PDB file of C-alpha atoms in Angstrom:
ATOM      1  CA  ASN Z   2     -41.007  17.033  50.229  1.00  0.00           C
ATOM      2  CA  GLU Z   3     -40.427  13.677  48.412  1.00  0.00           C
ATOM      3  CA  GLU Z   4     -43.927  13.901  47.098  1.00  0.00           C
ATOM      4  CA  ALA Z   5     -43.129  17.287  45.547  1.00  0.00           C
ATOM      5  CA  ASP Z   6     -39.853  15.919  44.086  1.00  0.00           C
ATOM      6  CA  THR Z   7     -41.732  13.137  42.525  1.00  0.00           C
ATOM      7  CA  LYS Z   8     -44.295  15.449  40.969  1.00  0.00           C
ATOM      8  CA  VAL Z   9     -41.481  17.842  39.577  1.00  0.00           C
ATOM      9  CA  ALA Z  10     -39.673  14.806  38.249  1.00  0.00           C
ATOM     10  CA  HIS Z  11     -42.817  13.588  36.445  1.00  0.00           C
ATOM     11  CA  SER Z  12     -43.467  17.141  34.974  1.00  0.00           C
ATOM     12  CA  LEU Z  13     -39.872  17.404  33.687  1.00  0.00           C
ATOM     13  CA  PHE Z  14     -40.067  13.930  32.122  1.00  0.00           C
ATOM     14  CA  PHE Z  15     -43.132  15.122  30.071  1.00  0.00           C
ATOM     15  CA  ILE Z  16     -41.625  18.589  29.294  1.00  0.00           C
ATOM     16  CA  PHE Z  17     -38.502  16.980  27.926  1.00  0.00           C
ATOM     17  CA  ASN Z  18     -39.951  14.044  26.103  1.00  0.00           C
ATOM     18  CA  ILE Z  19     -43.006  15.561  24.398  1.00  0.00           C
ATOM     19  CA  PRO Z  20     -40.929  17.477  21.936  1.00  0.00           C
ATOM     20  CA  ARG Z  21     -39.036  14.350  20.963  1.00  0.00           C
ATOM     21  CA  ALA Z  22     -42.223  12.297  20.607  1.00  0.00           C
ATOM     22  CA  SER Z  23     -43.822  15.114  18.589  1.00  0.00           C
ATOM     23  CA  LEU Z  24     -40.840  15.366  16.254  1.00  0.00           C
ATOM     24  CA  ALA Z  25     -40.864  11.586  15.736  1.00  0.00           C
ATOM     25  CA  LEU Z  26     -44.544  11.781  14.710  1.00  0.00           C
ATOM     26  CA  ALA Z  27     -43.881  14.798  12.420  1.00  0.00           C
ATOM     27  CA  ARG Z  28     -41.019  12.970  10.781  1.00  0.00           C
ATOM     28  CA  ILE Z  29     -43.171   9.887  10.149  1.00  0.00           C
ATOM     29  CA  GLY Z  30     -45.979  12.112   8.739  1.00  0.00           C
ATOM     30  CA  ILE Z  31     -43.642  14.116   6.455  1.00  0.00           C
ATOM     31  CA  LEU Z  32     -41.868  11.029   5.218  1.00  0.00           C
ATOM     32  CA  TYR Z  33     -45.198   9.419   4.380  1.00  0.00           C
ATOM     33  CA  PHE Z  34     -46.752  12.427   2.562  1.00  0.00           C
ATOM     34  CA  ILE Z  35     -43.573  13.539   0.671  1.00  0.00           C
ATOM     35  CA  GLY Z  36     -42.782   9.887  -0.146  1.00  0.00           C
ATOM     36  CA  TYR Z  37     -46.132   9.248  -1.477  1.00  0.00           C
ATOM     37  CA  ALA Z  38     -45.878  12.322  -3.716  1.00  0.00           C
ATOM     38  CA  VAL Z  39     -42.406  11.299  -4.971  1.00  0.00           C
ATOM     39  CA  PHE Z  40     -43.609   7.857  -5.888  1.00  0.00           C
ATOM     40  CA  HIS Z  41     -46.567   9.291  -7.706  1.00  0.00           C
ATOM     41  CA  GLY Z  42     -44.456  11.831  -9.714  1.00  0.00           C
ATOM     42  CA  LYS Z  43     -45.796  14.902  -7.984  1.00  0.00           C
ATOM     43  CA  LEU Z  44     -42.610  15.763  -6.318  1.00  0.00           C
ATOM     44  CA  THR Z  45     -38.915  15.067  -7.091  1.00  0.00           C
ATOM     45  CA  LEU Z  46     -36.259  13.343  -4.905  1.00  0.00           C
ATOM     46  CA  THR Z  47     -34.729  16.830  -4.484  1.00  0.00           C
ATOM     47  CA  ASP Z  48     -37.943  18.167  -2.867  1.00  0.00           C
ATOM     48  CA  PHE Z  49     -37.873  15.193  -0.451  1.00  0.00           C
ATOM     49  CA  THR Z  50     -34.335  15.944   0.367  1.00  0.00           C
ATOM     50  CA  LEU Z  51     -35.101  19.651   0.995  1.00  0.00           C
ATOM     51  CA  ALA Z  52     -38.079  18.789   3.192  1.00  0.00           C
ATOM     52  CA  MET Z  53     -36.035  16.405   5.372  1.00  0.00           C
ATOM     53  CA  THR Z  54     -33.198  18.887   5.609  1.00  0.00           C
ATOM     54  CA  ILE Z  55     -35.531  21.656   6.791  1.00  0.00           C
ATOM     55  CA  LEU Z  56     -37.241  19.212   9.293  1.00  0.00           C
ATOM     56  CA  LEU Z  57     -33.743  18.235  10.621  1.00  0.00           C
ATOM     57  CA  MET Z  58     -32.649  21.824  11.036  1.00  0.00           C
ATOM     58  CA  PHE Z  59     -35.813  22.609  12.971  1.00  0.00           C
ATOM     59  CA  GLU Z  60     -35.464  19.415  15.023  1.00  0.00           C
ATOM     60  CA  THR Z  61     -31.974  20.268  15.912  1.00  0.00           C
ATOM     61  CA  PHE Z  62     -32.859  23.770  17.040  1.00  0.00           C
ATOM     62  CA  LEU Z  63     -35.796  22.603  19.134  1.00  0.00           C
ATOM     63  CA  LEU Z  64     -33.979  19.711  20.810  1.00  0.00           C
ATOM     64  CA  ASP Z  65     -30.991  22.006  21.558  1.00  0.00           C
ATOM     65  CA  SER Z  66     -33.366  24.485  23.128  1.00  0.00           C
ATOM     66  CA  VAL Z  67     -34.902  21.721  25.353  1.00  0.00           C
ATOM     67  CA  GLU Z  68     -31.369  20.659  26.387  1.00  0.00           C
ATOM     68  CA  THR Z  69     -30.425  24.237  27.266  1.00  0.00           C
ATOM     69  CA  PHE Z  70     -33.479  24.628  29.412  1.00  0.00           C
ATOM     70  CA  LYS Z  71     -32.870  21.273  31.122  1.00  0.00           C
ATOM     71  CA  ASN Z  72     -29.391  22.120  31.936  1.00  0.00           C
ATOM     72  CA  SER Z  73     -30.342  25.578  33.353  1.00  0.00           C
ATOM     73  CA  THR Z  74     -32.894  24.000  35.563  1.00  0.00           C
ATOM     74  CA  LYS Z  75     -30.421  21.454  36.843  1.00  0.00           C
ATOM     75  CA  GLU Z  76     -28.001  24.229  37.656  1.00  0.00           C
ATOM     76  CA  PHE Z  77     -30.768  26.124  39.440  1.00  0.00           C
ATOM     77  CA  SER Z  78     -31.593  23.048  41.534  1.00  0.00           C
ATOM     78  CA  THR Z  79     -28.012  22.524  42.409  1.00  0.00           C
ATOM     79  CA  ILE Z  80     -27.760  26.161  43.630  1.00  0.00           C
ATOM     80  CA  GLU Z  81     -31.045  25.830  45.480  1.00  0.00           C
ATOM     81  CA  SER Z  82     -29.703  22.694  47.231  1.00  0.00           C
ATOM     82  CA  LEU Z  83     -26.447  24.483  48.264  1.00  0.00           C
ATOM     83  CA  TRP Z  84     -28.505  27.408  49.736  1.00  0.00           C
ATOM     84  CA  GLU Z  85     -30.588  24.858  51.842  1.00  0.00           C
ATOM     85  CA  THR Z  86     -27.331  23.179  52.995  1.00  0.00           C
ATOM     86  CA  ILE Z  87     -25.822  26.611  53.929  1.00  0.00           C
ATOM     87  CA  ASP Z  88     -29.014  27.638  55.818  1.00  0.00           C
ATOM     88  CA  ASN Z  89     -28.980  24.459  57.910  1.00  0.00           C
TER      89      ASN Z  89
END
């Protein structure tokens, strides 16, 4: 039972942290490419601001979705534990 709990904990760690790592890499990439274009006169500072705003909105939505999923799984685990306690 402890082994199964450990596997679940490791799985949940990756499920919840992969989106954060992916977004951090995406932000670095976007900052690099848009910053490069701004410094070479291909884009304006307004374009840079727009791109970062869109990324921030997407990032907020994705991270809120992950948090909602995490909270619902915690609640389900709590209910499951209560059922096991009542059954015993």
